[in-house]
Each structure stands twice: as structure tokens, then as C-alpha cells.
CSV table of C-alpha atoms in Angstrom, one decimal:
chain,number,residue,atom,x,y,z
H,184,MET,CA,6.3,-28.8,9.4
H,185,SER,CA,9.0,-27.0,7.5
H,186,LEU,CA,7.2,-27.7,4.3
H,187,LEU,CA,4.0,-26.3,5.7
H,188,ILE,CA,5.8,-23.1,6.8
H,189,ASP,CA,7.5,-22.8,3.4
H,190,ILE,CA,4.2,-23.1,1.5
H,191,LEU,CA,2.3,-20.7,3.8
H,192,SER,CA,5.1,-18.1,3.5
H,193,GLY,CA,5.2,-18.5,-0.2
H,194,VAL,CA,1.6,-18.0,-0.5
H,195,LEU,CA,1.6,-14.9,1.8
H,196,MET,CA,4.6,-13.4,-0.2
H,197,ALA,CA,2.8,-14.1,-3.4
H,198,ALA,CA,-0.4,-12.5,-2.2
H,199,GLY,CA,1.5,-9.5,-1.0
H,200,GLY,CA,3.2,-9.1,-4.4
H,201,VAL,CA,-0.3,-9.4,-6.2
H,202,PHE,CA,-1.6,-6.7,-3.9
H,203,CYS,CA,1.4,-4.4,-4.7
H,204,VAL,CA,0.7,-4.9,-8.4
H,205,ILE,CA,-3.0,-4.2,-8.0
H,206,GLY,CA,-2.0,-1.0,-6.2
H,207,ALA,CA,0.3,0.0,-9.0
H,208,PHE,CA,-2.4,-0.6,-11.6
H,209,GLY,CA,-4.7,1.5,-9.3
H,210,VAL,CA,-2.3,4.4,-9.4
H,211,LEU,CA,-2.2,4.2,-13.2
H,212,ARG,CA,-5.9,3.8,-13.8
H,213,MET,CA,-7.8,5.9,-11.2
H,214,PRO,CA,-9.0,9.2,-12.6
H,215,GLY,CA,-8.2,11.8,-9.8
H,216,PHE,CA,-5.4,12.6,-7.4
H,217,TYR,CA,-7.2,11.5,-4.2
H,218,THR,CA,-8.3,8.2,-5.7
H,219,ARG,CA,-4.8,7.5,-6.9
H,220,MET,CA,-3.4,8.4,-3.6
H,221,HIS,CA,-5.9,6.0,-1.8
H,222,ALA,CA,-5.0,3.1,-4.1
H,223,ALA,CA,-1.3,3.6,-3.3
H,224,SER,CA,-1.5,4.0,0.3
H,225,VAL,CA,-4.0,1.3,1.3
H,226,ILE,CA,-3.3,-1.5,-1.0
H,227,ASP,CA,0.6,-1.2,-0.8
H,228,THR,CA,0.4,-1.1,3.0
H,229,LEU,CA,-1.5,-4.5,2.8
H,230,GLY,CA,0.9,-5.9,0.2
H,231,ALA,CA,3.9,-4.9,2.3
H,232,SER,CA,2.4,-6.4,5.4
H,233,LEU,CA,1.8,-9.7,3.8
H,234,ILE,CA,5.2,-9.9,2.4
H,235,ILE,CA,6.8,-9.2,5.7
H,236,LEU,CA,4.5,-11.7,7.4
H,237,GLY,CA,5.8,-14.3,4.9
H,238,LEU,CA,9.3,-13.3,5.6
H,239,LEU,CA,8.7,-13.5,9.2
H,240,LEU,CA,7.7,-17.2,8.9
H,241,GLN,CA,10.8,-17.9,6.9
H,242,SER,CA,13.2,-16.2,9.4
H,243,GLY,CA,11.8,-18.0,12.5
H,244,PHE,CA,12.7,-16.7,15.9
H,245,SER,CA,15.9,-14.6,15.2
H,246,LEU,CA,17.3,-11.1,15.1
H,247,ALA,CA,16.1,-10.9,11.5
H,248,SER,CA,12.4,-11.3,12.7
H,249,ALA,CA,12.9,-8.5,15.2
H,250,LYS,CA,14.1,-6.3,12.4
H,251,LEU,CA,11.2,-7.4,10.2
H,252,LEU,CA,8.7,-6.5,13.0
H,253,ILE,CA,10.4,-3.0,13.4
H,254,LEU,CA,10.1,-2.5,9.6
H,255,TRP,CA,6.5,-3.5,9.6
H,256,LEU,CA,5.6,-1.1,12.4
H,257,LEU,CA,7.4,1.7,10.5
H,258,ILE,CA,5.3,0.9,7.3
H,259,PHE,CA,2.1,0.4,9.3
H,260,PHE,CA,2.2,3.8,10.9
H,261,CYS,CA,4.2,6.0,8.5
H,262,SER,CA,2.3,5.1,5.3
H,263,PRO,CA,-1.2,6.2,6.5
H,264,THR,CA,0.3,9.2,8.1
H,265,ALA,CA,2.2,10.3,5.0
H,266,SER,CA,-0.8,9.8,2.8
H,267,HIS,CA,-2.9,11.8,5.2
H,268,SER,CA,-0.3,14.6,5.1
H,269,LEU,CA,-0.2,14.4,1.3
H,270,ALA,CA,-4.0,14.7,1.1
H,271,ASN,CA,-4.0,17.6,3.4
H,272,ALA,CA,-1.4,19.5,1.5
H,273,ALA,CA,-3.3,18.9,-1.7
H,274,HIS,CA,-6.5,20.0,-0.2
H,275,GLN,CA,-4.9,23.1,1.1
H,276,ARG,CA,-3.5,23.9,-2.4
H,277,GLY,CA,-6.9,23.8,-3.8
H,278,ILE,CA,-6.9,20.4,-5.6
H,279,LYS,CA,-10.5,19.3,-6.0
H,280,PRO,CA,-11.7,15.7,-5.8
H,281,TRP,CA,-12.6,14.1,-9.1
H,282,GLN,CA,-16.3,14.1,-10.0
H,283,PRO,CA,-17.9,11.6,-12.4
H,284,ASP,CA,-19.2,14.4,-14.6
H,285,GLN,CA,-15.7,15.6,-15.2
H,286,GLY,CA,-14.8,12.7,-17.4
H,287,GLU,CA,-11.1,12.2,-18.2
H,288,SER,CA,-10.3,16.0,-18.0
H,289,SER,CA,-8.8,15.8,-14.5
H,290,SER,CA,-6.7,12.8,-15.3
H,291,SER,CA,-3.0,13.3,-16.0
H,292,LYS,CA,-3.4,11.5,-19.4
H,293,ASN,CA,-2.3,13.7,-22.3
């Protein structure tokens, strides 16, 4: 049973790491501000959740698992709230969403 838990937690943590790396590439490759923000917030929340779930399986029923659950709740609620606030502030400052006809002009590539 311990070997099965070790394998499952390893797979979950590896999948979470892959999702975090995909989110980082999304931030680098997406053309506009809002699409970059979306890639960072959604994918990284999923990646962090998978990593924490893998760590929960490793910690068993202990104080560490309670701390991991609190950390997961903090990430689960604060990440979407922070990205919404960031998008709202950008909208109020007048940052326009990227349009396909703009090409790479709205990108931060120099």
C-alpha cells in the first residue's frame, strides 16, 4: 500500500510541476496582457493544487496535512481573486485586450 501511495503522490507532484511549467511558457508565449494573466492564474492554480495533493498523500494524517490543506485553501481562493483584481485594474487603466489583427505589436517583445 505504501508503494502505491508513493507512486500516486509522485505522479501527482510531477503532473503539478508540468502544469506549472506549461503556465510559465504560457506567460512567455501569449500575445496580450489578459491572455498572459489567464495562463498564469488558471494553470498555476491547478499545478499548485496537484502538488499539494501529492504532498498530502505523503504526509498522511498529521499536522503537516492540516497545514497543507490551509495552504491549498489560501491558493485556491486568493489566486483567482488576485487575478480578477489585476484584470479589473488593467481594464480601468485602459489596457485593451489583444486582437488577432494587431499581430505582435501589443506584445512586450522588443
